[in-house]
Tab-separated table of C-alpha atoms in Angstrom:
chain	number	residue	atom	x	y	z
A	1	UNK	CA	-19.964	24.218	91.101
A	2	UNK	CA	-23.048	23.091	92.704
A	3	UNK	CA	-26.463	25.560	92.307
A	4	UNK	CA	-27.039	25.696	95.823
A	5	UNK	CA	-24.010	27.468	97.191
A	6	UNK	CA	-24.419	30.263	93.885
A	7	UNK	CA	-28.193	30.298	95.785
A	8	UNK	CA	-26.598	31.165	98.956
A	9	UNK	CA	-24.766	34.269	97.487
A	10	UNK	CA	-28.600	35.831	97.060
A	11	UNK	CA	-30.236	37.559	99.431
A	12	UNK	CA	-30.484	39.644	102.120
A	13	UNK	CA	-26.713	40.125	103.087
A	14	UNK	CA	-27.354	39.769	106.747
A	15	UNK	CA	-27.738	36.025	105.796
A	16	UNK	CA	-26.179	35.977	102.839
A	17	UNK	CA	-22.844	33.572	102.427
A	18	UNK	CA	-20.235	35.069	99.781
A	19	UNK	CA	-19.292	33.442	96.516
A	20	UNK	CA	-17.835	29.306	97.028
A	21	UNK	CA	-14.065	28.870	96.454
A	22	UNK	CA	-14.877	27.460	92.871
A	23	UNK	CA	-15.415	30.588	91.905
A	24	UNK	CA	-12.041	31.413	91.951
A	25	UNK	CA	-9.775	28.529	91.730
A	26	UNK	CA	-11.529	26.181	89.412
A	27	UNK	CA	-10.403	26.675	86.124
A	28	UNK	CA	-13.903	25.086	84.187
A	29	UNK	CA	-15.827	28.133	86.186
A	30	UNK	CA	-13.610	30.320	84.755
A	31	UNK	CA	-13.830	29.120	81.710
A	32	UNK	CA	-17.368	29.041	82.198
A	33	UNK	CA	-17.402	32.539	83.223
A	34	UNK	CA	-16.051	33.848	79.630
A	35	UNK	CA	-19.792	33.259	78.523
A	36	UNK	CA	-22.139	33.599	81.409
A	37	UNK	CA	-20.413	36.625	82.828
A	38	UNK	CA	-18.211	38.847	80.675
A	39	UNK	CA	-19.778	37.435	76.793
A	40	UNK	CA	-23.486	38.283	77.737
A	41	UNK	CA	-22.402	41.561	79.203
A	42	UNK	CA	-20.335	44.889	78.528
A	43	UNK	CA	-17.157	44.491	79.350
A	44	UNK	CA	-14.195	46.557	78.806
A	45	UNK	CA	-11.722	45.794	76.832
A	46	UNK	CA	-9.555	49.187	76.415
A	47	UNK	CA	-9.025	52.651	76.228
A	48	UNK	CA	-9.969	54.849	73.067
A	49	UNK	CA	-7.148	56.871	73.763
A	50	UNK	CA	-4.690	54.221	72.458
A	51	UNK	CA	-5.523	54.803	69.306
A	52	UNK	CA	-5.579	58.276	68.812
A	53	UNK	CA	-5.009	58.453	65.157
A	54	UNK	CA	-7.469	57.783	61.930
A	55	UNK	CA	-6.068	53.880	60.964
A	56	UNK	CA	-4.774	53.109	64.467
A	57	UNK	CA	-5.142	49.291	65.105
A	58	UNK	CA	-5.078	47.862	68.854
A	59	UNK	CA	-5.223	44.592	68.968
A	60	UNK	CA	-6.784	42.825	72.433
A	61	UNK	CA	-7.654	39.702	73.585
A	62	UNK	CA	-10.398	38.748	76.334
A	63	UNK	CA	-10.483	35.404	77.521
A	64	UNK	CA	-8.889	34.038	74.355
A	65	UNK	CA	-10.690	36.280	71.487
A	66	UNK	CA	-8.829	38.014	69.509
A	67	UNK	CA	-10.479	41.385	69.153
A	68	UNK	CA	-9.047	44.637	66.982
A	69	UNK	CA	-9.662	48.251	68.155
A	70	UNK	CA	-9.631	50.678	65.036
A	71	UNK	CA	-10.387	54.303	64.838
A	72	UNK	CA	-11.999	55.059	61.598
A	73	UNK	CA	-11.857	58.193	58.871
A	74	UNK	CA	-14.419	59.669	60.841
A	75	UNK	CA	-12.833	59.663	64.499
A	76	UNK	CA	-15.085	56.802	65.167
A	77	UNK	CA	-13.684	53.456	67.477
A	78	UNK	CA	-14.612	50.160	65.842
A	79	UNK	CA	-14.115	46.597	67.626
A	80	UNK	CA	-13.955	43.741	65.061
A	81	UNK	CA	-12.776	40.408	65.237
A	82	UNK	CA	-9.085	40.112	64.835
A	83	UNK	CA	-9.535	37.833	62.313
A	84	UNK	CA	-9.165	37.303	58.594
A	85	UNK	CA	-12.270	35.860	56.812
A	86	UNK	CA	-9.841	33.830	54.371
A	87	UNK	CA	-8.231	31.246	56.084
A	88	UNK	CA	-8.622	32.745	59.730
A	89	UNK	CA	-5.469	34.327	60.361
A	90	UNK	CA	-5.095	37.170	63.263
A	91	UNK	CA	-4.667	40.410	61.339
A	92	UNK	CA	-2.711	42.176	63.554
A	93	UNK	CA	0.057	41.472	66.031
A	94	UNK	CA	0.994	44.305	67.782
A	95	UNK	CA	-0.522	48.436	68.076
A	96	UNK	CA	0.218	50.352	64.690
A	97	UNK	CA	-1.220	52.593	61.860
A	98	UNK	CA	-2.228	50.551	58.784
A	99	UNK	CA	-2.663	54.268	56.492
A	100	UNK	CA	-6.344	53.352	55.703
A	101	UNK	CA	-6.157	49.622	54.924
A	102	UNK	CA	-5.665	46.371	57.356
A	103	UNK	CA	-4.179	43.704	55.589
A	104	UNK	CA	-3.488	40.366	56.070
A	105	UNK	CA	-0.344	38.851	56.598
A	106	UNK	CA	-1.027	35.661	55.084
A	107	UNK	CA	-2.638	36.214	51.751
A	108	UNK	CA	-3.096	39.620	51.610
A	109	UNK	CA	-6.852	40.277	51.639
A	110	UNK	CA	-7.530	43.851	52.948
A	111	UNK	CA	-9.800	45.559	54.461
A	112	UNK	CA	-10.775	49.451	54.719
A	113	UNK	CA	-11.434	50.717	58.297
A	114	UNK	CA	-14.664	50.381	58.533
A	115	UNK	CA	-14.364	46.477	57.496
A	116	UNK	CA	-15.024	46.009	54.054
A	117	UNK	CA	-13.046	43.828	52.249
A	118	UNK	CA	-11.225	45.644	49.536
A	119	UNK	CA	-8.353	43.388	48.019
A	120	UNK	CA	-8.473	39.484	47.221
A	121	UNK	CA	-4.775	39.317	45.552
A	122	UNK	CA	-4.651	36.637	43.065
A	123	UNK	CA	-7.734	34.347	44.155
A	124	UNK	CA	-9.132	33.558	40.813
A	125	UNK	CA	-5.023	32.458	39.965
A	126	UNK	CA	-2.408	34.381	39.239
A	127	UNK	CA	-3.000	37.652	38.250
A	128	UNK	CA	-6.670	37.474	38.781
A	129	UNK	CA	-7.860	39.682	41.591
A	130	UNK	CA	-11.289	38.300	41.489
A	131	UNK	CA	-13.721	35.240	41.112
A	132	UNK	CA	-17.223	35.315	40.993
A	133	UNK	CA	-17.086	32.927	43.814
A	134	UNK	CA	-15.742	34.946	46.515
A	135	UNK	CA	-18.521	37.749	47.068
A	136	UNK	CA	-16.683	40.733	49.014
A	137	UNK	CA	-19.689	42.092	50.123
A	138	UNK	CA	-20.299	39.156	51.863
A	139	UNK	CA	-16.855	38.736	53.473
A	140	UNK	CA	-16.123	41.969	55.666
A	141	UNK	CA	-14.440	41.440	58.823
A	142	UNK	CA	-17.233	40.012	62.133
A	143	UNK	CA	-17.705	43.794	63.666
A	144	UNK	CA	-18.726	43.362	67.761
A	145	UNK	CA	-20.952	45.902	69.647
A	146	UNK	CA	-18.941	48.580	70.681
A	147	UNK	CA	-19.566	51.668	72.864
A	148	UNK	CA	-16.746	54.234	74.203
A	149	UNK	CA	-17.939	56.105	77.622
A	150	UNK	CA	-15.041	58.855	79.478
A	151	UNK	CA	-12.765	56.689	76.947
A	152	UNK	CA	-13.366	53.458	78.065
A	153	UNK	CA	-14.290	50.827	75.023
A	154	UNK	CA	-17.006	48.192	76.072
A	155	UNK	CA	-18.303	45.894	73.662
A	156	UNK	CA	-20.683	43.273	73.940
A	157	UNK	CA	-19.522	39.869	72.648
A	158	UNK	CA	-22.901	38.372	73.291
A	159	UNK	CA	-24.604	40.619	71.108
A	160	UNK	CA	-27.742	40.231	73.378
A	161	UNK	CA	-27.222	42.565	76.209
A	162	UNK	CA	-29.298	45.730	76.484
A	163	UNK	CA	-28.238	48.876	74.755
A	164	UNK	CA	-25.252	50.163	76.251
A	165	UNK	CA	-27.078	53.291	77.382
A	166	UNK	CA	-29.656	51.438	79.563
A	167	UNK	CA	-26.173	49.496	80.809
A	168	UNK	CA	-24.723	53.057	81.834
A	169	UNK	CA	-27.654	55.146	82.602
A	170	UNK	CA	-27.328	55.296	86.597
A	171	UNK	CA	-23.419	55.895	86.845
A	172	UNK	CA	-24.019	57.959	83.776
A	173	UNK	CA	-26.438	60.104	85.893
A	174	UNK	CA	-24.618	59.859	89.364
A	175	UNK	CA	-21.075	61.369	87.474
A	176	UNK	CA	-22.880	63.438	84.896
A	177	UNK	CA	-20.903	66.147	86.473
A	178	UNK	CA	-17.900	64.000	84.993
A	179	UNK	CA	-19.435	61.856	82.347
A	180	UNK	CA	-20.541	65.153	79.974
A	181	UNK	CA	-17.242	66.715	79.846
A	182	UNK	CA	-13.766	65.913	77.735
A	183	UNK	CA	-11.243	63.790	79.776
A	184	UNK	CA	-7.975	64.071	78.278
A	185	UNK	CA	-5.059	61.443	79.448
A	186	UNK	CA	-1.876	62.433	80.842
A	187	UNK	CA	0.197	61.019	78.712
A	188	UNK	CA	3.147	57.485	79.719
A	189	UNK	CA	3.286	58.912	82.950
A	190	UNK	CA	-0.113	59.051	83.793
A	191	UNK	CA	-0.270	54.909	82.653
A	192	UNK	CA	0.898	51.670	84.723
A	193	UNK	CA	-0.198	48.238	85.054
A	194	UNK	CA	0.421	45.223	87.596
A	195	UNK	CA	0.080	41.798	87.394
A	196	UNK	CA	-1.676	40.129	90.526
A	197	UNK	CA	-1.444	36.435	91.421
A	198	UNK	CA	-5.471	36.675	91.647
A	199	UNK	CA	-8.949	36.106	90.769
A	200	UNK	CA	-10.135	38.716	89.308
A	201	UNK	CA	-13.084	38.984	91.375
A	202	UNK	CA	-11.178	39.245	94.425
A	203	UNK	CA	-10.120	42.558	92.587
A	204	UNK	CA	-13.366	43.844	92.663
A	205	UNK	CA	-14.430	43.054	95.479
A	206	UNK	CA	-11.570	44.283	97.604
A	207	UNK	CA	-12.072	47.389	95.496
A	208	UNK	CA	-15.675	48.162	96.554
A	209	UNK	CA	-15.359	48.561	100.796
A	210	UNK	CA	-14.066	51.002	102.905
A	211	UNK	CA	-13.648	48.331	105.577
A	212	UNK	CA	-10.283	47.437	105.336
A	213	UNK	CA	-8.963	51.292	104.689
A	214	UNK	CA	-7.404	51.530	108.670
A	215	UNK	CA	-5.340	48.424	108.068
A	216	UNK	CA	-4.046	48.060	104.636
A	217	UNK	CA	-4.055	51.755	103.622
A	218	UNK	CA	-2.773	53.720	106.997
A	219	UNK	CA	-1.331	56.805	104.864
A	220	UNK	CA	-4.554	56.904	102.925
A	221	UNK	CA	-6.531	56.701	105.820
A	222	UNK	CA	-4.726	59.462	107.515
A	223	UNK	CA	-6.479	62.418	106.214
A	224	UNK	CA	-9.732	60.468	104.373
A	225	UNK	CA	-10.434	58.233	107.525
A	226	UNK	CA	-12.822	55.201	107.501
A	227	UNK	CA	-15.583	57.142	108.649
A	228	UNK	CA	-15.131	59.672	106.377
A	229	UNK	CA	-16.478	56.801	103.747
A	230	UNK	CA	-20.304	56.228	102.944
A	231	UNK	CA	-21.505	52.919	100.914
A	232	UNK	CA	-22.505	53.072	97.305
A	233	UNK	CA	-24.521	50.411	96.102
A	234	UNK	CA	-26.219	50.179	92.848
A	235	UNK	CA	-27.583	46.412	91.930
A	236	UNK	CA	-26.965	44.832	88.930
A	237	UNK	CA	-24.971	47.540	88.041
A	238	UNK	CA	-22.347	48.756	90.186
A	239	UNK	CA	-21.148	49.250	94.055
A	240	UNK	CA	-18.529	50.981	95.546
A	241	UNK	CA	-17.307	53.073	98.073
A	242	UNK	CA	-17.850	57.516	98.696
A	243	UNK	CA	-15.443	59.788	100.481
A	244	UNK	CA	-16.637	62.981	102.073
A	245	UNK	CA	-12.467	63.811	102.397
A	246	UNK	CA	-10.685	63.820	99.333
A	247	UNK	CA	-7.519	66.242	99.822
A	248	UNK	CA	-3.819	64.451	98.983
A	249	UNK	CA	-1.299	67.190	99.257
A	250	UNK	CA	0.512	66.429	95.905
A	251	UNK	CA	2.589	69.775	94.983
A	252	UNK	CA	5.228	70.682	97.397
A	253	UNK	CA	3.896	74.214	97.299
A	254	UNK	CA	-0.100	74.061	96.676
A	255	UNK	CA	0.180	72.885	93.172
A	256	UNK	CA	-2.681	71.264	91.672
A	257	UNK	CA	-4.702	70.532	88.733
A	258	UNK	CA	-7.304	72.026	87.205
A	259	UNK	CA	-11.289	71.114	87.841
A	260	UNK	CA	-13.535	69.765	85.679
A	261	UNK	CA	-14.947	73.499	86.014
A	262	UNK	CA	-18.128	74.290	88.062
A	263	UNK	CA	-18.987	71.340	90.095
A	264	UNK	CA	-21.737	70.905	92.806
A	265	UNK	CA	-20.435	71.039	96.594
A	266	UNK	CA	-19.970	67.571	97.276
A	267	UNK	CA	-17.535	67.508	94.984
A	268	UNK	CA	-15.432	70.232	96.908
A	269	UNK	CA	-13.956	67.911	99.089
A	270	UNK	CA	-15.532	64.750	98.150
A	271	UNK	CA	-14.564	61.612	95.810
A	272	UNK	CA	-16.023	58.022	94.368
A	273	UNK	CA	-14.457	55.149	94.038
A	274	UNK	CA	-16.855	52.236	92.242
A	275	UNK	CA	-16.817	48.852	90.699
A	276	UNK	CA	-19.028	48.768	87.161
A	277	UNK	CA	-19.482	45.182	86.806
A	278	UNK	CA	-17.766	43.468	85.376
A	279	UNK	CA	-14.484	44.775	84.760
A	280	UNK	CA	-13.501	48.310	85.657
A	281	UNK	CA	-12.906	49.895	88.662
A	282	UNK	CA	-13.057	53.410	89.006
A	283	UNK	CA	-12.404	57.108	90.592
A	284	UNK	CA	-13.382	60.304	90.087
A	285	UNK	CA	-11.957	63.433	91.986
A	286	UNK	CA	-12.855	66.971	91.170
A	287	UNK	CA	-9.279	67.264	89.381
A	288	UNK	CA	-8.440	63.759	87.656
A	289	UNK	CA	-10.409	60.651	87.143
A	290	UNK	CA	-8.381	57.253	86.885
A	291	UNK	CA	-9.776	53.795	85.070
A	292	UNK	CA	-8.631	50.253	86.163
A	293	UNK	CA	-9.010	47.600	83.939
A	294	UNK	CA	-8.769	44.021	84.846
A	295	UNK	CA	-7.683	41.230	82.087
A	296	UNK	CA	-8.877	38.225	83.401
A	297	UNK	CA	-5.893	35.648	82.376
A	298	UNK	CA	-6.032	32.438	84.480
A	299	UNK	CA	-8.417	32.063	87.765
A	300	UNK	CA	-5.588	33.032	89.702
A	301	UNK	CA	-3.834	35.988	87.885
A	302	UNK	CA	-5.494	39.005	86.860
A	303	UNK	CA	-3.842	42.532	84.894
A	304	UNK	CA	-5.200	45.514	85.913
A	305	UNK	CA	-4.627	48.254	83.199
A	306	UNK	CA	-4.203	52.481	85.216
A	307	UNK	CA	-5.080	55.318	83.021
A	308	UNK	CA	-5.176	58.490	84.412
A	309	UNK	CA	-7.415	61.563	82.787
A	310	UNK	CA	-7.158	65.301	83.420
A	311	UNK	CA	-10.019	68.095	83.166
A	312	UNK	CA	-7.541	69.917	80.786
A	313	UNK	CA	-5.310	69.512	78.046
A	314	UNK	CA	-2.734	71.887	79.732
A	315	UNK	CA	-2.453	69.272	82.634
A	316	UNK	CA	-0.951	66.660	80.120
A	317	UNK	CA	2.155	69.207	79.170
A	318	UNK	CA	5.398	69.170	80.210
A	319	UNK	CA	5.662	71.739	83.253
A	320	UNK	CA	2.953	69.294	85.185
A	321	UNK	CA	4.767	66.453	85.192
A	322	UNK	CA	5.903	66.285	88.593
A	323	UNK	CA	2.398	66.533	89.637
A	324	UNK	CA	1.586	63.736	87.342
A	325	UNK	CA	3.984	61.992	88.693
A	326	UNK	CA	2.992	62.725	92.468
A	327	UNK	CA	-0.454	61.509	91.466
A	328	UNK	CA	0.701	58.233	90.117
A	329	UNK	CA	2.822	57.246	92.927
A	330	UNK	CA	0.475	57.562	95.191
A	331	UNK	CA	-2.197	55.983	93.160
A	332	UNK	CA	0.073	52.883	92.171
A	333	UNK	CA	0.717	52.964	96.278
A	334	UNK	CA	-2.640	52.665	97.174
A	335	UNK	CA	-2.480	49.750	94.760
A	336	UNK	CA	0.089	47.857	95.769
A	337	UNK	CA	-0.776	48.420	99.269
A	338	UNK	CA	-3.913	46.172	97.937
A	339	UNK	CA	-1.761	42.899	96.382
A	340	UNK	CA	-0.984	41.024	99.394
A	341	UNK	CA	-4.740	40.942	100.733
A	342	UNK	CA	-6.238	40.085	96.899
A	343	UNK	CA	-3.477	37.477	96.664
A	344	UNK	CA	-3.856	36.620	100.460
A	345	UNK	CA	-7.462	35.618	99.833
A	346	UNK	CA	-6.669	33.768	96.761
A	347	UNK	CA	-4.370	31.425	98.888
A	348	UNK	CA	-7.550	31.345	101.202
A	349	UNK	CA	-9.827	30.092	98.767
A	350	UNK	CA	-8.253	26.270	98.804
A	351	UNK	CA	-8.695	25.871	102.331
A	352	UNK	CA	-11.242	22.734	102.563
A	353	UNK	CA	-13.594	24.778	105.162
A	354	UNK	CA	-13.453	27.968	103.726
A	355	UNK	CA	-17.936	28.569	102.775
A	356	UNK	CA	-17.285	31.647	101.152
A	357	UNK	CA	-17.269	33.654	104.246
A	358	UNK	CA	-19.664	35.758	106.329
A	359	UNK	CA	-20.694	39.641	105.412
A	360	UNK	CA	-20.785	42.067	107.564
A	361	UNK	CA	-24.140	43.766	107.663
A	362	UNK	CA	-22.816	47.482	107.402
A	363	UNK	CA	-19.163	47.310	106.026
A	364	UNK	CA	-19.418	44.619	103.305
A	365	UNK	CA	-22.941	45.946	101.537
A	366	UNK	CA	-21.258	47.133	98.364
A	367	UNK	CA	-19.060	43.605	97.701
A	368	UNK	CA	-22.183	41.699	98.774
A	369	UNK	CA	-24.102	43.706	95.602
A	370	UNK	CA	-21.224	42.153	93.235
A	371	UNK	CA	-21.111	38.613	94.819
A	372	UNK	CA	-25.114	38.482	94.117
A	373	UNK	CA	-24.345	39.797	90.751
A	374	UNK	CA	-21.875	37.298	89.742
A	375	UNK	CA	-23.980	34.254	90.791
A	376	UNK	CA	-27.054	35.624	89.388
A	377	UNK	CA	-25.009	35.807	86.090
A	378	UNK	CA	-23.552	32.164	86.435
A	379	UNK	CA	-27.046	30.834	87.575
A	380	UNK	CA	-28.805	32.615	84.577
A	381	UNK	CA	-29.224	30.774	81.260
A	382	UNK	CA	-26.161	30.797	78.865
A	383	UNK	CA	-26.620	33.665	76.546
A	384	UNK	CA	-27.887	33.304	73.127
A	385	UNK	CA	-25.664	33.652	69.481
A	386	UNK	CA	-22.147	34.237	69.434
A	387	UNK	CA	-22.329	38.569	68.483
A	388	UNK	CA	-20.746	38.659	65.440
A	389	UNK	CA	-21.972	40.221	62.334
A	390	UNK	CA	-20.142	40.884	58.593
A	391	UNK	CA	-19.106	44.642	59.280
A	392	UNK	CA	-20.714	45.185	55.393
C-alpha cells in the first residue's frame, strides 16, 4: 500500500479521501496491521468478568498470539503469554480453574498465578526435580502490560505505548459519571457474539456516525431521530456518536433498571455511543452500559464480542430477566440491522475505482477522526521490542 494514498486520509476532512481498499482486503496490510496498529497500542482483548474466580485461566488469541487471562490470589487480572518456557507449548486450551497452579501439558512444568515457575518434574533425570542448569527464577512465564477499565482487559503487546492512564484519561473524564462506579454483568443472557464477513475497520467506522440511523435503523430512529444525534470526536483517541433521546420502552408495564445513582441532567434522557481505537465500541445509558469487542480474524471477517453491565447487582437476578432479555434483543437488532452495510462495503472495497470515498463535511467527522488515526498508525515507524518480560 503506497504512502501517498495513507497521506490522503490526513487532513482537513473537507478534503480528506478515506482509507484505500488495501486497507481492508489485502491480507499483507493486515498482517502488517498486527504490529503498527493493535501491537504498539492498547487493545482489548477481553472481559475481566470471565474469570471471576482466584485461578481462573482464559485463554485468547489476537492476531495469532496466544495470550492467557488469569485472576490471581489477590483478585488481581494478569495477561501472560500462553506459553510454556520449556519447549513452547500453549498452556491452556480452553477457560478453567487450575486451583492455584498452571501446568503444562507436555512436561509438566508449573507455574503459580502470578507466573513463577514452581515445578520442573524430572529435568535433572528421573526422579530429579532439579538441575543447576535450569534457573527458575529466570524462567517465569513472558507477563504483557495489562490494564482492566469498566471490565474491559487491554494490554499492550508492544510494551512501548504510554501508560494506560494517559491512553484513557479523556473518555475516562467524559464517563467519569460511569467510569468510577461498579458495573456488574448480567449474566449468559446479557452476552452474544456475531461473526461478520468484514474488515474490522469497517466495524468501527460504521459504528461512529449517526448518518446512516434513518435508513438502516428505522425502529431506532423512531423515537432517538437523526437529529436528535450530536458528533463526538476525540483525536487519537476516540470518536463517536451522542444522543440527546435515549428512551426504549423495554418492560411491558414501565419496568426498568436501576441508575448508576445520581447522574448529571444530560444523562436523564441522553446516551453515548463511541469507538476507543482500536478495538471496542461502546455505550453507556443511565441504566446499562454494553462493550463490543472486535477479534480481528482475516481482513474480511471480524467477531464482535456483546457484554452487557448493570448499575446493580439486583439487575443480574432472576426476576429481571425478561428485561435483560428485552435489552438484548434489541441491542443484537440494532446489530444485525448493521451486517449487510459493514459486509456491503467490504464487497465495495474490490471495485477497481473505488479511492476510498468522499466525507461528508458534517455527518462523517467522527469516522474521518479514525480513518486519520489508522493511517497515522500504519505511516508511523514500526514499534520498538516485542513486550514481553519474565513475570519473576
Amino acid at each position: 500500500m503506497e504512502s501517498s494514498a495513507l497521506e490522503r486520509v490526513i487532513g482537513p476532512v473537507e478534503t480528506a479521501r478515506g482509507l484505500p481498499s488495501a486497507a481492508y482486503i489485502d491480507p499483507a496490510v493486515f498482517a502488517v496491521e498486527r504490529n503498527q496498529v493493535f501491537a504498539r497500542n492498547w487493545a482489548c482483548i477481553g472481559f475481566a468478568k470471565d474469570i471471576p474466580q482466584t485461578g481462573d485461566l482464559k485463554p485468547i488469541e489476537l492476531f495469532g498470539r496466544p495470550m492467557l487471562m488469569v485472576r490471581g490470589a489477590k483478585g488481581e487480572v494478569r495477561v501472560f503469554e500462553n506459553v510454556c518456557r520449556h519447549r513452547g507449548m500453549t498452556l491452556v486450551g480452553e477457560a478453567r480453574n487450575c486451583n492455584g497452579l498452571i501446568r503444562c501439558p507436555y512436561h509438566s512444568w508449573s507455574y503459580d498465578l502470578a507466573g513463577a515457575l514452581k515445578a520442573t518434574p524430572h529435568v535433572g533425570g528421573m526422579g530429579q526435580n532439579s538441575h543447576p542448569d535450569v534457573k527458575r527464577d529466570e524462567l517465569g512465564l513472558f507477563a504483557l502490560r495489562s490494564h482492566v477499565w469498566m471490565d474491559m482487559v487491554f494490554v499492550n503487546l508492544s510494551g512501548a505505548a504510554a501508560p494506560f492512564e494517559d491512553y484513557i484519561s479523556k473518555l475516562d473524564r467524559r464517563w467519569q459519571e460511569f467510569s468510577s462506579k461498579p458495573l456488574y454483568h448480567g449474566g449468559p443472557d446479557s452476552s452474544s457474539s456475531f461473526d461478520l464477513r468484514t474488515n474490522w475497520k469497517l466495524a468501527v467506522e460504521n459504528y461512529c456516525e449517526s448518518y446512516h440511523l434513518p435508513w438502516v435503523h428505522p425502529d431506532l430512529n423512531s423515537y432517538s431521530r437523526l437529529d436528535d444525534h450530536y458528533n463526538i470526536v476525540e483525536p487519537g483517541a476516540f470518536s463517536g456518536q451522542g444522543s440527546l433521546v435515549y428512551n426504549p420502552q423495554l418492560g411491558a408495564h414501565g419496568e426498568s433498571f436501576a441508575p448508576f445513582g445520581e447522574l448529571s441532567k444530560q444523562w436523564e434522557t441522553g446516551a453515548e455511543y463511541a469507538s476507543l481505537f482500536p478495538n471496542v465500541l461502546l455505550g453507556v445509558h443511565k441504566d446499562h452500559f454494553f462493550a463490543l469487542m472486535l477479534e480481528p480474524v482475516a481482513p474480511d471477517r471480524t467477531i464482535e464480542h456483546l457484554e452487557i453491565y448493570y448499575a446493580a447487582p439486583a439487575m443480574a437476578a432472576a426476576d429481571m430477566a425478561e428485561l435483560r432479555a428485552r435489552n438484548l434483543a434489541m441491542w443484537r437488532k440494532v446489530f444485525l440491522e448493521d451486517v449487510s452495510v459493514v459486509e456491503g462495503m467490504q464487497r465495495g472495497r474490490h471495485a477497481a475505482g473505488f479511492d476510498g470515498g468522499k466525507f461528508s463535511p458534517v455527518m462523517d467527522v467522527p469516522t474521518h477522526c479514525f480513518h486519520e488515526w489508522v493511517a497515522r498508525q500504519l505511516l508511523a515507524p514500526p514499534p520498538p521490542g516485542s513486550g514481553r518480560r519474565a513475570a519473576c
